[in-house]
mmCIF file of C-alpha atoms in Angstrom:
data_model
loop_
_atom_site.group_PDB
_atom_site.id
_atom_site.type_symbol
_atom_site.label_atom_id
_atom_site.label_comp_id
_atom_site.label_asym_id
_atom_site.label_seq_id
_atom_site.Cartn_x
_atom_site.Cartn_y
_atom_site.Cartn_z
ATOM 1 C CA UNK A 177 159.961 14.193 96.296
ATOM 2 C CA UNK A 178 160.088 17.706 97.120
ATOM 3 C CA UNK A 179 161.661 20.421 94.464
ATOM 4 C CA UNK A 180 162.214 23.509 96.034
ATOM 5 C CA UNK A 181 162.006 26.567 93.735
ATOM 6 C CA UNK A 182 163.973 30.228 93.829
ATOM 7 C CA UNK A 183 162.833 32.627 91.213
ATOM 8 C CA UNK A 184 164.652 35.575 90.628
ATOM 9 C CA UNK A 185 164.326 37.924 87.625
ATOM 10 C CA UNK A 186 166.495 36.553 85.727
ATOM 11 C CA UNK A 187 167.617 33.026 86.837
ATOM 12 C CA UNK A 188 165.274 29.935 88.619
ATOM 13 C CA UNK A 189 167.544 28.239 91.259
ATOM 14 C CA UNK A 190 166.130 24.842 92.305
ATOM 15 C CA UNK A 191 167.138 21.647 94.716
ATOM 16 C CA UNK A 192 165.380 18.358 94.900
ATOM 17 C CA UNK A 193 165.150 16.929 98.392
ATOM 18 C CA UNK A 194 163.535 13.146 99.109
ATOM 19 C CA UNK A 195 161.056 12.689 101.967
ATOM 20 C CA UNK A 196 163.913 12.496 104.831
ATOM 21 C CA UNK A 197 165.335 15.686 103.351
ATOM 22 C CA UNK A 198 168.449 14.431 101.784
ATOM 23 C CA UNK A 199 169.647 16.616 98.705
ATOM 24 C CA UNK A 200 169.689 14.783 95.435
ATOM 25 C CA UNK A 201 170.468 17.568 92.490
ATOM 26 C CA UNK A 202 170.571 21.044 92.577
ATOM 27 C CA UNK A 203 171.031 23.509 89.889
ATOM 28 C CA UNK A 204 169.705 26.534 87.864
ATOM 29 C CA UNK A 205 168.916 28.464 84.267
ATOM 30 C CA UNK A 206 170.307 31.529 84.809
ATOM 31 C CA UNK A 207 169.884 34.627 81.626
ATOM 32 C CA UNK A 208 166.375 34.097 81.310
ATOM 33 C CA UNK A 209 164.804 36.519 78.845
ATOM 34 C CA UNK A 210 168.280 36.993 77.326
ATOM 35 C CA UNK A 211 169.813 35.948 74.009
ATOM 36 C CA UNK A 212 171.043 32.861 75.566
ATOM 37 C CA UNK A 213 170.277 31.367 78.933
ATOM 38 C CA UNK A 214 172.607 28.215 80.860
ATOM 39 C CA UNK A 215 170.876 25.501 82.502
ATOM 40 C CA UNK A 216 173.140 24.126 85.302
ATOM 41 C CA UNK A 217 171.429 20.802 87.063
ATOM 42 C CA UNK A 218 173.249 17.639 88.106
ATOM 43 C CA UNK A 219 175.212 16.220 85.402
ATOM 44 C CA UNK A 220 173.867 19.013 82.489
ATOM 45 C CA UNK A 221 175.641 21.874 81.994
ATOM 46 C CA UNK A 222 174.720 23.274 78.234
ATOM 47 C CA UNK A 223 173.106 26.734 77.304
ATOM 48 C CA UNK A 224 169.888 26.541 76.636
ATOM 49 C CA UNK A 225 166.852 28.527 75.237
ATOM 50 C CA UNK A 226 164.810 30.370 78.326
ATOM 51 C CA UNK A 227 162.754 33.648 77.234
ATOM 52 C CA UNK A 228 160.579 33.639 80.185
ATOM 53 C CA UNK A 229 159.795 31.433 83.579
ATOM 54 C CA UNK A 230 157.443 29.326 81.875
ATOM 55 C CA UNK A 231 160.477 28.057 79.319
ATOM 56 C CA UNK A 232 163.241 28.434 82.344
ATOM 57 C CA UNK A 233 161.038 25.693 84.896
ATOM 58 C CA UNK A 234 159.833 23.515 81.144
ATOM 59 C CA UNK A 235 163.855 22.923 80.614
ATOM 60 C CA UNK A 236 164.340 22.130 84.501
ATOM 61 C CA UNK A 237 161.682 19.308 84.505
ATOM 62 C CA UNK A 238 162.966 17.969 81.102
ATOM 63 C CA UNK A 239 166.567 17.998 82.758
ATOM 64 C CA UNK A 240 165.245 16.165 85.313
ATOM 65 C CA UNK A 241 163.362 13.808 83.586
ATOM 66 C CA UNK A 242 166.406 13.422 81.755
ATOM 67 C CA UNK A 243 168.334 12.114 84.734
ATOM 68 C CA UNK A 244 166.193 10.115 85.874
ATOM 69 C CA UNK A 245 163.699 12.324 88.001
ATOM 70 C CA UNK A 246 160.254 11.907 85.992
ATOM 71 C CA UNK A 247 157.269 14.246 87.530
ATOM 72 C CA UNK A 248 155.499 11.932 88.794
ATOM 73 C CA UNK A 249 158.474 11.372 91.224
ATOM 74 C CA UNK A 250 157.992 14.940 92.656
ATOM 75 C CA UNK A 251 155.775 15.155 95.614
ATOM 76 C CA UNK A 252 155.583 18.977 95.848
ATOM 77 C CA UNK A 253 156.943 22.205 94.854
ATOM 78 C CA UNK A 254 157.924 24.615 97.646
ATOM 79 C CA UNK A 255 158.994 28.154 96.636
ATOM 80 C CA UNK A 256 161.002 31.092 98.528
ATOM 81 C CA UNK A 257 158.682 34.090 98.929
ATOM 82 C CA UNK A 258 160.774 37.333 99.810
ATOM 83 C CA UNK A 259 157.963 38.801 101.152
ATOM 84 C CA UNK A 260 154.326 38.126 102.608
ATOM 85 C CA UNK A 261 153.298 41.037 104.244
ATOM 86 C CA UNK A 262 151.283 41.287 107.391
ATOM 87 C CA UNK A 263 149.106 38.276 106.015
ATOM 88 C CA UNK A 264 151.014 35.695 105.130
ATOM 89 C CA UNK A 265 153.100 35.093 108.000
ATOM 90 C CA UNK A 266 153.834 31.246 108.421
ATOM 91 C CA UNK A 267 154.498 28.708 105.476
ATOM 92 C CA UNK A 268 151.365 27.990 103.641
ATOM 93 C CA UNK A 269 149.787 25.785 100.351
ATOM 94 C CA UNK A 270 149.536 27.615 97.407
ATOM 95 C CA UNK A 271 146.183 28.749 95.969
ATOM 96 C CA UNK A 272 144.332 31.715 95.249
ATOM 97 C CA UNK A 273 143.785 33.229 98.257
ATOM 98 C CA UNK A 274 147.918 32.498 98.995
ATOM 99 C CA UNK A 275 148.730 33.862 95.230
ATOM 100 C CA UNK A 276 146.459 37.102 96.047
ATOM 101 C CA UNK A 277 147.959 37.520 99.449
ATOM 102 C CA UNK A 278 151.653 37.364 97.573
ATOM 103 C CA UNK A 279 150.115 39.877 94.728
ATOM 104 C CA UNK A 280 149.399 42.189 97.311
ATOM 105 C CA UNK A 281 152.552 42.531 99.067
ATOM 106 C CA UNK A 282 154.391 42.826 95.952
ATOM 107 C CA UNK A 283 154.720 46.708 96.499
ATOM 108 C CA UNK A 284 156.534 46.246 99.740
ATOM 109 C CA UNK A 285 158.940 43.946 97.564
ATOM 110 C CA UNK A 286 158.756 44.853 93.359
ATOM 111 C CA UNK A 287 162.059 43.465 92.509
ATOM 112 C CA UNK A 288 161.079 39.645 93.722
ATOM 113 C CA UNK A 289 157.838 38.929 94.471
ATOM 114 C CA UNK A 290 156.457 39.210 91.020
ATOM 115 C CA UNK A 291 159.614 36.823 90.022
ATOM 116 C CA UNK A 292 158.538 34.382 92.805
ATOM 117 C CA UNK A 293 155.196 34.596 91.321
ATOM 118 C CA UNK A 294 156.199 33.858 88.333
ATOM 119 C CA UNK A 295 157.724 30.413 89.730
ATOM 120 C CA UNK A 296 154.650 29.423 90.791
ATOM 121 C CA UNK A 297 152.242 30.161 87.937
ATOM 122 C CA UNK A 298 154.771 28.246 85.608
ATOM 123 C CA UNK A 299 154.135 25.441 87.662
ATOM 124 C CA UNK A 300 150.370 25.630 87.859
ATOM 125 C CA UNK A 301 150.802 25.663 83.624
ATOM 126 C CA UNK A 302 153.595 23.040 83.431
ATOM 127 C CA UNK A 303 152.504 21.117 86.291
ATOM 128 C CA UNK A 304 148.902 21.489 87.089
ATOM 129 C CA UNK A 305 148.255 18.471 89.961
ATOM 130 C CA UNK A 306 151.371 19.094 91.685
ATOM 131 C CA UNK A 307 151.294 20.396 95.270
ATOM 132 C CA UNK A 308 152.704 23.667 96.126
ATOM 133 C CA UNK A 309 154.001 25.526 99.230
ATOM 134 C CA UNK A 310 155.571 28.877 99.916
ATOM 135 C CA UNK A 311 157.941 29.678 102.852
ATOM 136 C CA UNK A 312 158.505 33.668 103.537
ATOM 137 C CA UNK A 313 161.582 35.723 103.946
ATOM 138 C CA UNK A 314 159.438 38.098 106.047
ATOM 139 C CA UNK A 315 157.588 35.194 108.018
ATOM 140 C CA UNK A 316 160.337 34.590 111.187
ATOM 141 C CA UNK A 317 160.013 38.228 112.028
ATOM 142 C CA UNK A 318 156.067 38.436 112.264
ATOM 143 C CA UNK A 319 155.314 38.196 115.953
ATOM 144 C CA UNK A 320 157.905 40.627 116.930
ATOM 145 C CA UNK A 321 156.310 42.894 119.461
ATOM 146 C CA UNK A 322 154.673 46.279 118.208
ATOM 147 C CA UNK A 323 157.386 48.506 119.796
ATOM 148 C CA UNK A 324 159.824 47.054 117.855
ATOM 149 C CA UNK A 325 158.044 46.827 114.502
ATOM 150 C CA UNK A 326 156.502 50.463 114.072
ATOM 151 C CA UNK A 327 158.053 53.573 112.777
ATOM 152 C CA UNK A 328 157.373 56.838 114.793
ATOM 153 C CA UNK A 329 155.141 58.147 111.845
ATOM 154 C CA UNK A 330 151.335 59.468 111.463
ATOM 155 C CA UNK A 331 148.465 57.055 111.249
ATOM 156 C CA UNK A 332 147.982 57.372 107.278
ATOM 157 C CA UNK A 333 151.457 56.016 106.332
ATOM 158 C CA UNK A 334 151.364 53.557 108.888
ATOM 159 C CA UNK A 335 148.212 52.379 107.833
ATOM 160 C CA UNK A 336 149.742 51.911 104.062
ATOM 161 C CA UNK A 337 152.352 49.242 105.081
ATOM 162 C CA UNK A 338 155.142 51.463 106.177
ATOM 163 C CA UNK A 339 156.767 49.248 109.020
ATOM 164 C CA UNK A 340 159.324 47.292 109.942
ATOM 165 C CA UNK A 341 159.246 43.553 108.288
ATOM 166 C CA UNK A 342 162.604 42.118 108.688
ATOM 167 C CA UNK A 343 164.373 39.637 105.942
ATOM 168 C CA UNK A 344 166.586 37.001 106.117
ATOM 169 C CA UNK A 345 163.792 34.741 107.873
ATOM 170 C CA UNK A 346 164.325 31.377 106.410
ATOM 171 C CA UNK A 347 167.834 31.852 107.089
ATOM 172 C CA UNK A 348 167.483 32.193 111.015
ATOM 173 C CA UNK A 349 164.023 29.521 111.165
ATOM 174 C CA UNK A 350 167.091 27.071 110.227
ATOM 175 C CA UNK A 351 169.542 28.202 112.593
ATOM 176 C CA UNK A 352 166.687 27.654 115.266
ATOM 177 C CA UNK A 353 165.977 24.250 113.922
ATOM 178 C CA UNK A 354 170.087 23.360 114.163
ATOM 179 C CA UNK A 355 170.230 23.564 117.538
ATOM 180 C CA UNK A 356 167.433 21.705 118.756
ATOM 181 C CA UNK A 357 166.714 21.392 122.442
ATOM 182 C CA UNK A 358 169.610 22.762 123.169
ATOM 183 C CA UNK A 359 169.004 26.650 121.602
ATOM 184 C CA UNK A 360 170.029 29.239 123.882
ATOM 185 C CA UNK A 361 167.253 31.076 125.631
ATOM 186 C CA UNK A 362 168.879 34.720 124.313
ATOM 187 C CA UNK A 363 170.705 34.050 120.478
ATOM 188 C CA UNK A 364 172.409 36.766 118.314
ATOM 189 C CA UNK A 365 172.472 35.515 115.226
ATOM 190 C CA UNK A 366 174.675 36.975 112.310
ATOM 191 C CA UNK A 367 173.636 35.888 108.422
ATOM 192 C CA UNK A 368 176.636 37.881 107.053
ATOM 193 C CA UNK A 369 177.115 37.531 103.045
ATOM 194 C CA UNK A 370 176.481 40.084 100.408
ATOM 195 C CA UNK A 371 173.257 41.286 102.272
ATOM 196 C CA UNK A 372 174.151 41.019 105.917
ATOM 197 C CA UNK A 373 171.663 41.395 108.858
ATOM 198 C CA UNK A 374 171.411 40.176 112.623
ATOM 199 C CA UNK A 375 168.133 38.775 114.742
ATOM 200 C CA UNK A 376 167.815 38.780 118.375
ATOM 201 C CA UNK A 377 166.106 35.370 118.923
ATOM 202 C CA UNK A 378 164.769 35.102 122.339
ATOM 203 C CA UNK A 379 163.476 31.035 123.190
ATOM 204 C CA UNK A 380 163.186 30.813 119.673
ATOM 205 C CA UNK A 381 161.352 33.556 118.568
ATOM 206 C CA UNK A 382 162.241 36.309 116.901
ATOM 207 C CA UNK A 383 161.763 39.847 118.923
ATOM 208 C CA UNK A 384 164.154 41.981 116.671
ATOM 209 C CA UNK A 385 166.176 42.590 113.492
ATOM 210 C CA UNK A 386 168.266 44.747 112.177
ATOM 211 C CA UNK A 387 166.690 45.093 108.626
ATOM 212 C CA UNK A 388 163.350 46.990 108.304
ATOM 213 C CA UNK A 389 160.747 47.412 105.328
ATOM 214 C CA UNK A 390 163.703 46.847 102.927
ATOM 215 C CA UNK A 391 166.712 44.971 103.395
ATOM 216 C CA UNK A 392 168.584 48.365 102.840
ATOM 217 C CA UNK A 393 168.159 49.049 106.781
ATOM 218 C CA UNK A 394 170.442 47.881 109.252
ATOM 219 C CA UNK A 395 174.505 46.419 108.523
ATOM 220 C CA UNK A 396 176.594 47.492 106.154
ATOM 221 C CA UNK A 397 176.471 45.256 103.323
ATOM 222 C CA UNK A 398 178.549 44.059 100.374
ATOM 223 C CA UNK A 399 176.501 47.051 98.160
ATOM 224 C CA UNK A 400 173.789 48.435 100.063
ATOM 225 C CA UNK A 401 174.339 51.088 102.569
ATOM 226 C CA UNK A 402 173.012 50.050 105.779
ATOM 227 C CA UNK A 403 171.511 51.954 108.239
ATOM 228 C CA UNK A 404 171.756 55.846 106.817
ATOM 229 C CA UNK A 405 169.770 58.928 108.028
ATOM 230 C CA UNK A 406 166.346 59.480 106.408
ATOM 231 C CA UNK A 407 166.917 63.417 105.025
ATOM 232 C CA UNK A 408 170.415 62.232 104.015
ATOM 233 C CA UNK A 409 168.673 59.665 101.454
ATOM 234 C CA UNK A 410 166.340 62.543 100.516
ATOM 235 C CA UNK A 411 168.912 64.877 99.638
ATOM 236 C CA UNK A 412 170.944 62.194 97.399
ATOM 237 C CA UNK A 413 167.403 61.547 95.736
ATOM 238 C CA UNK A 414 167.221 65.725 95.424
ATOM 239 C CA UNK A 415 170.501 65.452 93.556
ATOM 240 C CA UNK A 416 170.919 62.425 91.791
ATOM 241 C CA UNK A 417 167.118 61.426 91.210
ATOM 242 C CA UNK A 418 164.561 58.937 93.293
ATOM 243 C CA UNK A 419 166.208 56.008 90.876
ATOM 244 C CA UNK A 420 169.165 56.929 90.698
ATOM 245 C CA UNK A 421 169.433 57.670 94.382
ATOM 246 C CA UNK A 422 168.092 54.159 95.130
ATOM 247 C CA UNK A 423 170.634 52.428 92.327
ATOM 248 C CA UNK A 424 173.316 53.861 94.502
ATOM 249 C CA UNK A 425 171.754 53.089 98.020
ATOM 250 C CA UNK A 426 171.310 49.734 97.392
ATOM 251 C CA UNK A 427 173.969 48.804 94.455
ATOM 252 C CA UNK A 428 177.156 50.777 94.707
ATOM 253 C CA UNK A 429 177.197 51.569 98.299
ATOM 254 C CA UNK A 430 178.306 49.046 101.587
ATOM 255 C CA UNK A 431 181.438 47.619 101.023
ATOM 256 C CA UNK A 432 181.830 48.246 97.366
ATOM 257 C CA UNK A 433 181.354 51.831 98.227
ATOM 258 C CA UNK A 434 184.061 52.478 100.616
ATOM 259 C CA UNK A 435 186.916 49.466 99.547
ATOM 260 C CA UNK A 436 185.910 49.327 95.837
ATOM 261 C CA UNK A 437 184.972 45.987 96.017
ATOM 262 C CA UNK A 438 181.781 43.934 97.548
ATOM 263 C CA UNK A 439 183.975 40.547 98.278
ATOM 264 C CA UNK A 440 185.051 40.432 101.407
ATOM 265 C CA UNK A 441 188.185 38.314 101.017
ATOM 266 C CA UNK A 442 189.162 40.713 98.432
ATOM 267 C CA UNK A 443 189.144 43.136 101.266
ATOM 268 C CA UNK A 444 190.885 40.962 103.841
ATOM 269 C CA UNK A 445 193.686 40.606 101.335
ATOM 270 C CA UNK A 446 194.428 44.669 100.691
ATOM 271 C CA UNK A 447 196.749 46.133 102.302
ATOM 272 C CA UNK A 448 195.153 49.700 101.464
ATOM 273 C CA UNK A 449 193.213 52.276 104.195
ATOM 274 C CA UNK A 450 190.492 51.966 101.739
ATOM 275 C CA UNK A 451 189.620 48.398 102.398
ATOM 276 C CA UNK A 452 190.590 48.101 106.179
ATOM 277 C CA UNK A 453 187.714 51.029 106.261
ATOM 278 C CA UNK A 454 185.113 48.892 104.655
ATOM 279 C CA UNK A 455 186.332 46.147 106.774
ATOM 280 C CA UNK A 456 186.627 47.845 109.953
ATOM 281 C CA UNK A 457 183.268 49.543 109.412
ATOM 282 C CA UNK A 458 181.420 46.391 108.645
ATOM 283 C CA UNK A 459 182.464 44.673 111.899
ATOM 284 C CA UNK A 460 181.688 47.947 113.731
ATOM 285 C CA UNK A 461 178.348 48.537 112.524
ATOM 286 C CA UNK A 462 177.738 44.775 113.092
ATOM 287 C CA UNK A 463 178.638 45.283 116.782
ATOM 288 C CA UNK A 464 176.523 48.866 117.233
ATOM 289 C CA UNK A 465 173.635 47.191 115.916
ATOM 290 C CA UNK A 466 174.481 43.949 118.220
ATOM 291 C CA UNK A 467 174.649 46.185 121.261
ATOM 292 C CA UNK A 468 170.684 46.772 120.397
ATOM 293 C CA UNK A 469 169.569 43.619 119.897
ATOM 294 C CA UNK A 470 171.139 42.242 122.838
ATOM 295 C CA UNK A 471 168.673 45.517 125.068
ATOM 296 C CA UNK A 472 165.810 43.971 122.945
ATOM 297 C CA UNK A 473 166.263 40.184 124.395
ATOM 298 C CA UNK A 474 167.521 41.620 127.918
ATOM 299 C CA UNK A 475 170.967 39.530 127.328
ATOM 300 C CA UNK A 476 173.011 37.445 125.568
ATOM 301 C CA UNK A 477 173.839 33.908 126.119
ATOM 302 C CA UNK A 478 175.399 32.839 122.526
ATOM 303 C CA UNK A 479 175.934 33.912 119.070
ATOM 304 C CA UNK A 480 175.713 31.947 116.062
ATOM 305 C CA UNK A 481 177.237 33.233 112.433
ATOM 306 C CA UNK A 482 176.238 31.925 108.834
ATOM 307 C CA UNK A 483 175.992 32.996 105.122
ATOM 308 C CA UNK A 484 179.136 33.257 102.904
ATOM 309 C CA UNK A 485 181.130 35.614 105.181
ATOM 310 C CA UNK A 486 180.124 34.765 108.684
ATOM 311 C CA UNK A 487 180.977 31.175 108.015
ATOM 312 C CA UNK A 488 183.945 31.812 106.202
ATOM 313 C CA UNK A 489 185.861 34.719 107.279
ATOM 314 C CA UNK A 490 187.084 34.069 110.742
ATOM 315 C CA UNK A 491 188.812 37.273 111.206
ATOM 316 C CA UNK A 492 185.368 39.113 110.759
ATOM 317 C CA UNK A 493 183.848 36.771 113.333
ATOM 318 C CA UNK A 494 186.610 37.682 115.702
ATOM 319 C CA UNK A 495 186.659 41.259 115.497
ATOM 320 C CA UNK A 496 183.048 41.820 115.866
ATOM 321 C CA UNK A 497 183.136 39.268 118.981
ATOM 322 C CA UNK A 498 185.878 41.380 120.119
ATOM 323 C CA UNK A 499 183.769 44.550 120.045
ATOM 324 C CA UNK A 500 180.957 42.535 121.915
ATOM 325 C CA UNK A 501 183.345 41.423 124.510
ATOM 326 C CA UNK A 502 181.607 43.620 126.905
ATOM 327 C CA UNK A 503 178.537 41.335 127.250
ATOM 328 C CA UNK A 504 181.238 38.628 128.153
ATOM 329 C CA UNK A 505 182.487 35.304 126.952
ATOM 330 C CA UNK A 506 179.816 33.117 125.366
ATOM 331 C CA UNK A 507 179.634 30.627 123.069
ATOM 332 C CA UNK A 508 180.460 30.977 119.288
ATOM 333 C CA UNK A 509 178.450 28.833 116.829
ATOM 334 C CA UNK A 510 179.080 28.557 113.093
ATOM 335 C CA UNK A 511 175.894 27.294 111.323
ATOM 336 C CA UNK A 512 176.048 26.527 107.875
ATOM 337 C CA UNK A 513 173.189 28.185 105.588
ATOM 338 C CA UNK A 514 170.514 25.707 103.961
ATOM 339 C CA UNK A 515 167.523 27.837 103.192
ATOM 340 C CA UNK A 516 166.277 25.761 100.474
ATOM 341 C CA UNK A 517 166.358 22.702 103.015
ATOM 342 C CA UNK A 518 164.065 24.999 105.167
ATOM 343 C CA UNK A 519 162.082 25.644 102.700
ATOM 344 C CA UNK A 520 161.221 21.497 102.016
ATOM 345 C CA UNK A 521 161.223 20.925 105.730
ATOM 346 C CA UNK A 522 158.489 23.764 105.658
ATOM 347 C CA UNK A 523 156.755 21.658 102.706
ATOM 348 C CA UNK A 524 157.030 18.791 104.548
ATOM 349 C CA UNK A 525 155.532 19.719 107.738
ATOM 350 C CA UNK A 526 152.729 20.926 105.840
ATOM 351 C CA UNK A 527 152.270 17.675 104.252
ATOM 352 C CA UNK A 528 152.748 15.983 107.176
ATOM 353 C CA UNK A 529 149.718 17.845 108.659
ATOM 354 C CA UNK A 530 147.227 17.512 105.587
ATOM 355 C CA UNK A 531 147.558 13.867 105.212
ATOM 356 C CA UNK A 532 144.627 11.727 107.011
#
């Protein structure tokens, strides 16, 4: 069985898959590093002690064993890694070179890559013989044309890695697999949740996406501002300081900043001007960015929605499509997000390739 691991700063989420990619179990340890952590996995739901990621993964492995999934039944661990930089552009088997590459990309994702690495290193200690694999949130966008990824900056900052990378790549890769041979040639895909982005997918390949150097850019999101003039960012940093400005843009803006809540369900139910503005802002700017993406792939054959909002908020899908009606009547698809199964799919493919 394949254990998929998504290690964050204070939680580790896991999902367990059979070789045929049937999900057996899913859960997490939350509150890592706090006075009291919590395990919810399969039939177990209890408080635990987890001062660090090693302890949290030990708790997860012990819980699996109590529920009949002993370590010898695991064939691999597959990790979600947020940023692969410019060198890690495909799913890979983890070795020292890959670990060094993830470390090298840490300045590009300082809040995420160290936690992803903590999960990898913990399993190296706890299950040293278990093969490990990594899938990267940036990899799906790695083959975009240079004109789409390059900021119009001088050579020096560009040489330091200041460029567009794009995110939510595992979600978009999953969408592509779900279409199979019926994949539209020019597919506009929206991943709409607390984080929101879109991707222009031409013949199965990402040609542009709305997120850029960081996940802040692009669409209006739950708590992120989305696209904002760089001079406005500098002014906010001047007034509030760089750290407070960064916190504001990432955690206090977007739907929360406009409507008072980052929960789309509450905003749709609220009969206030503030909530209505937040909802319309979300839809309007999704469509504005979509127009740019449609230009990048030379037209539009179909639209796909995924993510918590994309899958469940029909009024949001309808409003975005109303804005896009000038591009004609195209098929609309709703795809259930399953990044964990995509990660397991990647690991299974790599194991199959490596088999004698």
